[in-house]
PDB file of C-alpha atoms in Angstrom:
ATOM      1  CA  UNK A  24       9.863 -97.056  27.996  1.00  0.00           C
ATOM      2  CA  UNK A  25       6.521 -96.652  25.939  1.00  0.00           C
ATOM      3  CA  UNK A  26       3.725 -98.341  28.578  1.00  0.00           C
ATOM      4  CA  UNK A  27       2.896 -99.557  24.468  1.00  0.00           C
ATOM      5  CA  UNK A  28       5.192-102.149  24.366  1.00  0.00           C
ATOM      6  CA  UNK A  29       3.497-104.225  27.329  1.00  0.00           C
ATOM      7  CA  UNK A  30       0.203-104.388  25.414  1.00  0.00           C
ATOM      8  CA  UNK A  31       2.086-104.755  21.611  1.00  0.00           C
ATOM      9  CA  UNK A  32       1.481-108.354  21.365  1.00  0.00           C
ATOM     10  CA  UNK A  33      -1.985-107.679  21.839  1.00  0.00           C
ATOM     11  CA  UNK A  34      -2.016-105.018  19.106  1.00  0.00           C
ATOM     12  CA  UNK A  35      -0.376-107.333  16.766  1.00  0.00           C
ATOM     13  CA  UNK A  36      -2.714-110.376  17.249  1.00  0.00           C
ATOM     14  CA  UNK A  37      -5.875-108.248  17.106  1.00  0.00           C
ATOM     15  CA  UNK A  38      -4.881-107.311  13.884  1.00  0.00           C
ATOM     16  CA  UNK A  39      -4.044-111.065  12.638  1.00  0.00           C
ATOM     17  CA  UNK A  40      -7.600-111.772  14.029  1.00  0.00           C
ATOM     18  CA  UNK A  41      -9.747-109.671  12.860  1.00  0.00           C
ATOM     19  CA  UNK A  42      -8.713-110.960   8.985  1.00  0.00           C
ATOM     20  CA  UNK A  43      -9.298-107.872   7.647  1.00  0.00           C
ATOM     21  CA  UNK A  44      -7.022-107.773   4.288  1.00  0.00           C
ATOM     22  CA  UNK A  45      -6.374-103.892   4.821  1.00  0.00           C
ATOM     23  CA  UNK A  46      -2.760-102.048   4.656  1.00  0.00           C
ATOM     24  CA  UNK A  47      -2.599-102.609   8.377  1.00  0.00           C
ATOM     25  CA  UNK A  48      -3.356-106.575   8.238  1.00  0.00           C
ATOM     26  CA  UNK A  49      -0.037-106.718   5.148  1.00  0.00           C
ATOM     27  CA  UNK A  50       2.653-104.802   7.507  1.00  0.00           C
ATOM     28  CA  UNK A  51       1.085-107.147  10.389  1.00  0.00           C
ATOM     29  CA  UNK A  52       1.832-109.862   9.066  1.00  0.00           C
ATOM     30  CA  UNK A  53       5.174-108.916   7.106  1.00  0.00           C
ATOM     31  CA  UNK A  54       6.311-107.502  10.540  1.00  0.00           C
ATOM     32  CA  UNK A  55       4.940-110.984  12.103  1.00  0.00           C
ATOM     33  CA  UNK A  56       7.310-113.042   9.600  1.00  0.00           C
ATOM     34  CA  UNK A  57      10.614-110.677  10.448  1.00  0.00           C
ATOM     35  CA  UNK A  58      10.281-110.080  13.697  1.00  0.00           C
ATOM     36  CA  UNK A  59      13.715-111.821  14.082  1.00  0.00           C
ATOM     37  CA  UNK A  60      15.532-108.931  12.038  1.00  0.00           C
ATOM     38  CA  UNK A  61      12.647-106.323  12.482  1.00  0.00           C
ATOM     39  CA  UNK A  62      16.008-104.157  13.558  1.00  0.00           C
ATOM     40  CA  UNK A  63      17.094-103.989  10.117  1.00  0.00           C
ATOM     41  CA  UNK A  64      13.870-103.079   8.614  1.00  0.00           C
ATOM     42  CA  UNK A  65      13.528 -99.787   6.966  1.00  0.00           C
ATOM     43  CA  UNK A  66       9.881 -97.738   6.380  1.00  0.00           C
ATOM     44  CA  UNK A  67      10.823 -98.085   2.708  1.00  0.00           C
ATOM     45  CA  UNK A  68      11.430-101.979   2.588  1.00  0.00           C
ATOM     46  CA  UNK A  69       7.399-101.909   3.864  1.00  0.00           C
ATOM     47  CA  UNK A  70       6.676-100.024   1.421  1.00  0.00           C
ATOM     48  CA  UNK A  71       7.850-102.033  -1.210  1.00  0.00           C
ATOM     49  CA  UNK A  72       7.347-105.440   0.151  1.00  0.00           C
ATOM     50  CA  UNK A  73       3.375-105.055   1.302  1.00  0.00           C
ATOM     51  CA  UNK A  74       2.339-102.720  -1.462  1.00  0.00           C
ATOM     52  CA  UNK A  75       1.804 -99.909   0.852  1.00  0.00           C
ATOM     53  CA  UNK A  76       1.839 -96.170   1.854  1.00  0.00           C
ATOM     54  CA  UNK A  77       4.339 -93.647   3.854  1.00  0.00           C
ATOM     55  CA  UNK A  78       1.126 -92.500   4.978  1.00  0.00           C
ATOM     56  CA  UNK A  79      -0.255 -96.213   5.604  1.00  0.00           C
ATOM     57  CA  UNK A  80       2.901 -97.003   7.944  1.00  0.00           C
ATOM     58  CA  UNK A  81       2.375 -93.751  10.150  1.00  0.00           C
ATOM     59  CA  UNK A  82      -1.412 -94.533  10.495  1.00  0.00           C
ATOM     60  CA  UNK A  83      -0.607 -98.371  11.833  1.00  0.00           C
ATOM     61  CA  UNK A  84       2.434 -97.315  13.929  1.00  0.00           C
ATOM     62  CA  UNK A  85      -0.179 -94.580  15.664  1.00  0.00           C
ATOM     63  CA  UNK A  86      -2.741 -97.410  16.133  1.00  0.00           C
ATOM     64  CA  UNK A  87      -0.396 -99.191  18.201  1.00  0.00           C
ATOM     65  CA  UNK A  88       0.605 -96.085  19.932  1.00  0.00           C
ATOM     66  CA  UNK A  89       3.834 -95.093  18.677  1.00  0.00           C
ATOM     67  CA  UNK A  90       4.132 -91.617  17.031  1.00  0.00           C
ATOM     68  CA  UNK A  91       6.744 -93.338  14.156  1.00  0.00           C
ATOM     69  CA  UNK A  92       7.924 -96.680  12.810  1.00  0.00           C
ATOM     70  CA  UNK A  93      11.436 -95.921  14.273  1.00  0.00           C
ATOM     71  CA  UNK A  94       9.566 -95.952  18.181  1.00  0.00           C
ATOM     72  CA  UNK A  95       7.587 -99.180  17.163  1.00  0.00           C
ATOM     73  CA  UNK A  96      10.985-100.932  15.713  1.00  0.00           C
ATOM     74  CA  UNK A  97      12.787-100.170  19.079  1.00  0.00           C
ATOM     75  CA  UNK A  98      10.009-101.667  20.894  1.00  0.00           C
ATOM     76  CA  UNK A  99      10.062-105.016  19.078  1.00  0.00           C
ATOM     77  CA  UNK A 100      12.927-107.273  21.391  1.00  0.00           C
ATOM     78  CA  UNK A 101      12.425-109.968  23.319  1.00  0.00           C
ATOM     79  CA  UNK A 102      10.861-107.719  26.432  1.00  0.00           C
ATOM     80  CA  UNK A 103       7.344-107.445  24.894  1.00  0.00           C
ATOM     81  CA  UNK A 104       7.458-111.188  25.114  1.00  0.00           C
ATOM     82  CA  UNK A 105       6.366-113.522  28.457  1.00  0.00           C
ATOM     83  CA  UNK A 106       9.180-113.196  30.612  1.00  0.00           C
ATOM     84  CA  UNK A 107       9.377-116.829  31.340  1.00  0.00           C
ATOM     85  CA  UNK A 108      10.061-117.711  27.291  1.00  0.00           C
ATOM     86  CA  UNK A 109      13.699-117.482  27.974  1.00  0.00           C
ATOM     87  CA  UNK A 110      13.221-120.713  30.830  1.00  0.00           C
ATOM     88  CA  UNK A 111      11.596-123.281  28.183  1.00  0.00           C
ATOM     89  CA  UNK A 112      14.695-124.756  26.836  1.00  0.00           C
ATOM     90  CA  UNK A 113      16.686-125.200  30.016  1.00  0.00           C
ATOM     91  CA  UNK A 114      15.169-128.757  30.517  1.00  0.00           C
ATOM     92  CA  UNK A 115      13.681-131.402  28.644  1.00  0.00           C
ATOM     93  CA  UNK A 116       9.546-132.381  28.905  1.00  0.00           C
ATOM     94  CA  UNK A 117       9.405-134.680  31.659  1.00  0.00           C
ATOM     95  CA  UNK A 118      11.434-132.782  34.007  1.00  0.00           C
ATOM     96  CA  UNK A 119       9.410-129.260  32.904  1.00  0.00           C
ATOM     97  CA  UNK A 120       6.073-131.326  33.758  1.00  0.00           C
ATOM     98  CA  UNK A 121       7.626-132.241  37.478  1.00  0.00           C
ATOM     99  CA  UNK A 122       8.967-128.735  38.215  1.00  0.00           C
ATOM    100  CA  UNK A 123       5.390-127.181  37.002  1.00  0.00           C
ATOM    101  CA  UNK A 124       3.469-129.526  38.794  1.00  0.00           C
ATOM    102  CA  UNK A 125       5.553-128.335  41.761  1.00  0.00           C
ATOM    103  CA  UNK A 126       5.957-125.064  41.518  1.00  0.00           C
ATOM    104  CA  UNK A 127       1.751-125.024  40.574  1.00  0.00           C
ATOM    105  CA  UNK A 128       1.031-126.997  43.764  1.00  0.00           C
ATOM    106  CA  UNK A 129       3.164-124.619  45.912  1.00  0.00           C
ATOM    107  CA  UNK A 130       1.537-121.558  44.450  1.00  0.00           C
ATOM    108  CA  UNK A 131      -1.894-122.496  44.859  1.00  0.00           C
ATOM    109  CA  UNK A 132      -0.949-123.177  48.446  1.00  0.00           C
ATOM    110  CA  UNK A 133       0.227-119.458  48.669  1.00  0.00           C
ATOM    111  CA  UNK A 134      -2.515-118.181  46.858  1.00  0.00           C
ATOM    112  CA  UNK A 135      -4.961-119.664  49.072  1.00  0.00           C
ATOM    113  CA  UNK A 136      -3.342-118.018  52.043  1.00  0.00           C
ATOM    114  CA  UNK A 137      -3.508-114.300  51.018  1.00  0.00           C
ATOM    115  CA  UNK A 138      -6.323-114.439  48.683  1.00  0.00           C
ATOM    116  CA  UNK A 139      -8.909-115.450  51.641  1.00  0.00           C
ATOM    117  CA  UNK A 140     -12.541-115.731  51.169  1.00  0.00           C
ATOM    118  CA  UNK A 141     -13.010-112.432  52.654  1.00  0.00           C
ATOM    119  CA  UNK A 142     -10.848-110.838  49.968  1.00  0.00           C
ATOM    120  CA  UNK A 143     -12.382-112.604  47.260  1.00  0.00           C
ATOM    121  CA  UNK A 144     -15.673-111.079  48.478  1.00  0.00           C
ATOM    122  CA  UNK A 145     -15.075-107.641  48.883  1.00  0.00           C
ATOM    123  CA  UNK A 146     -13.141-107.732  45.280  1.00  0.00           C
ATOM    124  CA  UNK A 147     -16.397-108.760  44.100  1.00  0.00           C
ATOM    125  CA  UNK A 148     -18.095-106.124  45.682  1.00  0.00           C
ATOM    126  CA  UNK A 149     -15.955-103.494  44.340  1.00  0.00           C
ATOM    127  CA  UNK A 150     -17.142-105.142  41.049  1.00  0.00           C
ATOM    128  CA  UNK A 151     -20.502-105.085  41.654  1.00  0.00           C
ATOM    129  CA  UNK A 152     -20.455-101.493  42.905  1.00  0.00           C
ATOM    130  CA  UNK A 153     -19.029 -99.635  40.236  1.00  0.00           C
ATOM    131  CA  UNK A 154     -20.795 -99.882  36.560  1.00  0.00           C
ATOM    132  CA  UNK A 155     -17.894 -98.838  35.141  1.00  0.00           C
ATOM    133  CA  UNK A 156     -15.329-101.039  35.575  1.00  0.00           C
ATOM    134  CA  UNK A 157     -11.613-101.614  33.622  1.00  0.00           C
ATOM    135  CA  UNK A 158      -9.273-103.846  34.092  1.00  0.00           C
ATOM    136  CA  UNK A 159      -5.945-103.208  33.059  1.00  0.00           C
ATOM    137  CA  UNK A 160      -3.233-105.457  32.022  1.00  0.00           C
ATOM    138  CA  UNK A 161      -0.319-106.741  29.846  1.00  0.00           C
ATOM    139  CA  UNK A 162      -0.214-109.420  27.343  1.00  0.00           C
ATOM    140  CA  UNK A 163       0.364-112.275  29.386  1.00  0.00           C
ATOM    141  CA  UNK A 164      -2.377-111.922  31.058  1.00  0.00           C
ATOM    142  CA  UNK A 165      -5.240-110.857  29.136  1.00  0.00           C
ATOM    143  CA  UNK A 166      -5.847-114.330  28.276  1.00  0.00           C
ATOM    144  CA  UNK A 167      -7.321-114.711  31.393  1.00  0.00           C
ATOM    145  CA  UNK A 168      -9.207-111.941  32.260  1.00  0.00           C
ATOM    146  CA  UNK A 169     -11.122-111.603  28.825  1.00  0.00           C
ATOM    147  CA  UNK A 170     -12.477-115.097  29.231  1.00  0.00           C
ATOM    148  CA  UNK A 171     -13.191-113.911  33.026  1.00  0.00           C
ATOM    149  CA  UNK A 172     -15.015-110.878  31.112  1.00  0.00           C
ATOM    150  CA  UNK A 173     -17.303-113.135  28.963  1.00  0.00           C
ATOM    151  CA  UNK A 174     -18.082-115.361  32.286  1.00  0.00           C
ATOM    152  CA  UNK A 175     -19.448-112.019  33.858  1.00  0.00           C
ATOM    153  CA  UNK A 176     -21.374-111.058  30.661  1.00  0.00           C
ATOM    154  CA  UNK A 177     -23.181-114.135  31.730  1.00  0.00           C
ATOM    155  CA  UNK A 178     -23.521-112.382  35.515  1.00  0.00           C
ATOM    156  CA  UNK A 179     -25.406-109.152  34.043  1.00  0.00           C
ATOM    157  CA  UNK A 180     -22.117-107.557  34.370  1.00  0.00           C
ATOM    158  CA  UNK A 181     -20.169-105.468  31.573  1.00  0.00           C
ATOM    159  CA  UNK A 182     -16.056-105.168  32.458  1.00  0.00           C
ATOM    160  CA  UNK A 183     -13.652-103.916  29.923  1.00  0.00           C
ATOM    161  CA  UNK A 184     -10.194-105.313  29.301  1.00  0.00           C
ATOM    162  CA  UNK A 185      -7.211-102.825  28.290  1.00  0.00           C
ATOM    163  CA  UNK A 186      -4.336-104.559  26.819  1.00  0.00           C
ATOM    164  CA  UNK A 187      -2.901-102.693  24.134  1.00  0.00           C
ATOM    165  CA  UNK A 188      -2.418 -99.452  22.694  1.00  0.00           C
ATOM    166  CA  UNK A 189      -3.180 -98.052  26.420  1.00  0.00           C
ATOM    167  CA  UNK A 190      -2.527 -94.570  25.726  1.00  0.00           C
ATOM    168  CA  UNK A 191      -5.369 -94.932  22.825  1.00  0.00           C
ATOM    169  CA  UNK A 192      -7.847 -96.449  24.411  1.00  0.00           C
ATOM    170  CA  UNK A 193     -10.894 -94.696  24.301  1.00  0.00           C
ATOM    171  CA  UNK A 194     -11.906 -96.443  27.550  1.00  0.00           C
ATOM    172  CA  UNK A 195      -9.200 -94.683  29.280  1.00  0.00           C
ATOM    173  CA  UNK A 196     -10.314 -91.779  28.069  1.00  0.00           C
ATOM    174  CA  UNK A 197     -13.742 -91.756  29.257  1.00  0.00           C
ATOM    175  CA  UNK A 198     -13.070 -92.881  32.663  1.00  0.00           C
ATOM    176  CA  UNK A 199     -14.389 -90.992  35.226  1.00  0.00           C
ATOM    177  CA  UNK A 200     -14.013 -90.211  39.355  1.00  0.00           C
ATOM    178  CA  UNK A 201     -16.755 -93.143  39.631  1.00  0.00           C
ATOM    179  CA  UNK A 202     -14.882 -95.560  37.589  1.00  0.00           C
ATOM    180  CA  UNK A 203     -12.880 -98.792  39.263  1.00  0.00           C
ATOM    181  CA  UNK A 204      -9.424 -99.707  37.489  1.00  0.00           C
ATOM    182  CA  UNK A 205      -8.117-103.092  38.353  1.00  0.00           C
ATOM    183  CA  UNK A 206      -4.332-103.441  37.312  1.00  0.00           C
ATOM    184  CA  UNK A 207      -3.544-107.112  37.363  1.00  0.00           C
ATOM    185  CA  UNK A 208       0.611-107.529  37.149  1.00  0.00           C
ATOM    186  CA  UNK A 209       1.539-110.390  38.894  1.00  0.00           C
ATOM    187  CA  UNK A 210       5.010-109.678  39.433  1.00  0.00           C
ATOM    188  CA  UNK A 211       4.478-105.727  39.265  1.00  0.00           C
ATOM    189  CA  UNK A 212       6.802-105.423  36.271  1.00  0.00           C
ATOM    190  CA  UNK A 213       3.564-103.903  34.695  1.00  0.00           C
ATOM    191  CA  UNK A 214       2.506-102.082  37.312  1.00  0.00           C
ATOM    192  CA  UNK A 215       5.940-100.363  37.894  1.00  0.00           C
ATOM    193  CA  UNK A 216       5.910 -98.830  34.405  1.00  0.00           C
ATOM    194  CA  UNK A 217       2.515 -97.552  34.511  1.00  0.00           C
ATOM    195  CA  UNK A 218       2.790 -96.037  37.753  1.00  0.00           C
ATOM    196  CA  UNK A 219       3.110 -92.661  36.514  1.00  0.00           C
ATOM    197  CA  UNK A 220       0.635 -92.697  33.950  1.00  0.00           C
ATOM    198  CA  UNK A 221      -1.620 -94.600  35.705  1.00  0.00           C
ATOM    199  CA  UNK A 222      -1.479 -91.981  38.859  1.00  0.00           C
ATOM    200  CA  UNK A 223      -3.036 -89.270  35.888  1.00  0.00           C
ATOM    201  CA  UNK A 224      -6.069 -91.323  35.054  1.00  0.00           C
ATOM    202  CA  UNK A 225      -9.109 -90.783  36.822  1.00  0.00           C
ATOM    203  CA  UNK A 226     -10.631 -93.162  38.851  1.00  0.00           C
ATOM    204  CA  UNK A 227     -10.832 -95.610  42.169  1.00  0.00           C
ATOM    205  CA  UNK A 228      -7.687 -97.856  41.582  1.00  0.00           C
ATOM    206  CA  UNK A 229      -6.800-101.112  42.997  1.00  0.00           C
ATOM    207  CA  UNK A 230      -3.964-103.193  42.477  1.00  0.00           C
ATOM    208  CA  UNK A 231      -3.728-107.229  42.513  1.00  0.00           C
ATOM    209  CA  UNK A 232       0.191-108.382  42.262  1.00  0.00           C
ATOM    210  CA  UNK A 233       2.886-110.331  44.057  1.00  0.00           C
ATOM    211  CA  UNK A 234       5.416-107.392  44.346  1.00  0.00           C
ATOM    212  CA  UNK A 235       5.701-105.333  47.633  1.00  0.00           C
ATOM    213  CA  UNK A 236       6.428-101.670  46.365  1.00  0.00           C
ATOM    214  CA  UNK A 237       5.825 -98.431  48.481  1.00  0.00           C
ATOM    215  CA  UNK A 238       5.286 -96.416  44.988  1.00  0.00           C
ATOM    216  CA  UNK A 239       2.192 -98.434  45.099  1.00  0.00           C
ATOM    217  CA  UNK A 240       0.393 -97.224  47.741  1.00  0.00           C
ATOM    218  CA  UNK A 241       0.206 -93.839  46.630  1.00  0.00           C
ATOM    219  CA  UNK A 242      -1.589 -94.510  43.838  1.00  0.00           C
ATOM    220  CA  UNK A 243      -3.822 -97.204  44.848  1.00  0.00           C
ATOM    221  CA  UNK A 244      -6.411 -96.860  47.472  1.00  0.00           C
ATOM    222  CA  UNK A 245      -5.756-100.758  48.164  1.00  0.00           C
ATOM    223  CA  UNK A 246      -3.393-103.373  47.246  1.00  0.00           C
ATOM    224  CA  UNK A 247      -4.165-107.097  47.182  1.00  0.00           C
ATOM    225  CA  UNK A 248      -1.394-109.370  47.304  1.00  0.00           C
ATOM    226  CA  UNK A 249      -1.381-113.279  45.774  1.00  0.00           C
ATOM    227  CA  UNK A 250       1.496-113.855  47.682  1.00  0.00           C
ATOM    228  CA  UNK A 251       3.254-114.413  51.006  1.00  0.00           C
ATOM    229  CA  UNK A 252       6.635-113.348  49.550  1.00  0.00           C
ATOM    230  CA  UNK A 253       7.275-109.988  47.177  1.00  0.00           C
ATOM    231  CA  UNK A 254       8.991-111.047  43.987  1.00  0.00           C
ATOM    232  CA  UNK A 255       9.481-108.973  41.204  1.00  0.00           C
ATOM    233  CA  UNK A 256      10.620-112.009  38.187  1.00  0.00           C
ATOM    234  CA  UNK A 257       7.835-114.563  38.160  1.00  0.00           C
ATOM    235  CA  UNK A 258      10.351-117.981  37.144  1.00  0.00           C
ATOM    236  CA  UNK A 259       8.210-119.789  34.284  1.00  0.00           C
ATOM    237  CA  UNK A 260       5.312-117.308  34.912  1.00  0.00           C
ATOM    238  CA  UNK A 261       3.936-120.046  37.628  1.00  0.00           C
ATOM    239  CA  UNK A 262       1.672-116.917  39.104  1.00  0.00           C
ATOM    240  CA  UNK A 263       1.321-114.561  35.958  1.00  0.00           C
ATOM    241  CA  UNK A 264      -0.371-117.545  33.960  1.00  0.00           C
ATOM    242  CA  UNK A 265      -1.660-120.034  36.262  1.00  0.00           C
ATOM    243  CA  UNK A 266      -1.979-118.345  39.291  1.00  0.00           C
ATOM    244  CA  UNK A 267      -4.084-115.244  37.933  1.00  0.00           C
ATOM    245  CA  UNK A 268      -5.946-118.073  35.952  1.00  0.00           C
ATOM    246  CA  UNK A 269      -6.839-119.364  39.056  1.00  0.00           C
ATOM    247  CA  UNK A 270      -7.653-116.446  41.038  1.00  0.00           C
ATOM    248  CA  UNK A 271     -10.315-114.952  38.420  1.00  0.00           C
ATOM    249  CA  UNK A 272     -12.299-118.257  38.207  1.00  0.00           C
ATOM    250  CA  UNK A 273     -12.608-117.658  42.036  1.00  0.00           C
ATOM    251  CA  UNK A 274     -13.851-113.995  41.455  1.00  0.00           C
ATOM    252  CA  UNK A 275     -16.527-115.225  38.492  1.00  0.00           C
ATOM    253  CA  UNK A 276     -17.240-118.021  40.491  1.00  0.00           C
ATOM    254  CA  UNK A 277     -17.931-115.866  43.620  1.00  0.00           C
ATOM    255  CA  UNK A 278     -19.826-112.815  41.384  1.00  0.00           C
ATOM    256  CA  UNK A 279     -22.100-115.347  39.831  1.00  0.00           C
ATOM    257  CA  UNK A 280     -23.069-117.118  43.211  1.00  0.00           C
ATOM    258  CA  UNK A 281     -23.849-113.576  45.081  1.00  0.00           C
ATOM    259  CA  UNK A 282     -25.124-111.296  42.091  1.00  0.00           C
ATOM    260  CA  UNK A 283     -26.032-113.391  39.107  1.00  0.00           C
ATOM    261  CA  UNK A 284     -29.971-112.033  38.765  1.00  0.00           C
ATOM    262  CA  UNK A 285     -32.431-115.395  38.046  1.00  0.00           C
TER     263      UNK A 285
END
């Protein structure tokens, strides 16, 4: 599996947003509007229906990180979406607002156990030590960190968020033995597939999931786990989107308190 496809979502939004009417922004959005059938779609259909180049296809399908349009068309199904998509229809509103309001309760619970005080500090710490600091994610969850990134610009403190086109990013590129990678993967789905690429990078690496895997621990010089139990398929993504919500506005809260200069 391309480690592309967990950060492709990303890729195609940052497009959308930046507005920028270029050949890129018209097979965005034509892609966008047939992602149902994207299967079925052919380099020359592009072509034809967003007034573009051979050459303009290669150059956006390398953006993303794919070397062709025939690796980016296998990586559009429904696994570069949030896992918990395929729950939503299962039950109607009122009892999806009692089960979340459960199942949010219960995990904050958990989450208070393992993620202690004293964890919470020394993660800030580790933040605070390195200047060059990345954290590293999938879709789902960059949400959350980049607003947790603009809260610490606030703090005196520059992070960087990877989320897309990982094997691109120049910030991969330039890291260094002093740098600090966070990988955030909440039910270690992520983390799995970028185990082996991940062990290549340079770099102190830590690790924040749910998911109890001895693979991990040879690549990560510490592990920090947001729950009491090791799951691997987060049900209605109760930890990957509310859960790591919660657990960064403890970290900014905490880095602002102990480091933010006057």
């Amino acid at each position: 599996m391309n480690i592309n496809n967990l950060g492709l979502l990303n890729s195609l939004s940052s497009i959308l947003n930046e507005g920028i009417k270029d050949s890129d922004y018209a097979i965005a959005v034509y892609l966008v509007e047939n992602i149902n059938r994207s299967s079925e779609i052919s380099v020359n259909e592009i072509i034809d229906e967003t007034f573009t180049s051979r050459s303009a296809v290669r150059r956006f399908c390398n953006r993303l990180g794919y070397p062709n349009f025939s690796d980016l068309k296998e990586s559009i199904t429904k696994l570069i979406f949030p896992s918990n998509l395929q729950y939503r229809s299962q039950e109607n509103l009122l009892n999806h607002r009692k089960l979340l309001n459960k199942l949010i309760f219960q995990m904050i619970e958990d989450i208070d156990i393992m993620f202690s005080s004293t964890i919470i500090e020394e993660l800030v710490d580790l933040l605070h030590k390195h200047k060059d600091v990345v954290l590293l994610c999938a879709n789902n969850t960059s949400g959350d960190l980049i607003r947790f990134q603009q809260e610490l610009i606030y703090g005196n403190k520059e992070i960087k968020i990877v989320s897309k086109a990982y094997t691109n990013n120049e910030n991969i590129k330039s890291l260094t033995e002093e740098s600090l990678i966070i990988v955030v993967s909440a039910s270690g789905k992520f983390a799995e597939i970028v185990n082996d690429w991940l062990s290549q990078l340079k770099g102190d690496k830590v690790l924040i999931t749910a998911f109890r895997n001895q693979s991990f621990l040879r690549i990560y010089r510490q592990v920090f786990y947001i729950s009491q139990n090791s799951f691997s398929n987060d049900y209605l993504g109760i930890y990957g989107k509310y859960g790591i919500a919660y657990i960064f506005d403890l970290l900014s809260s905490s880095y602002l308190s102990k480091y933010k200069r006057a």
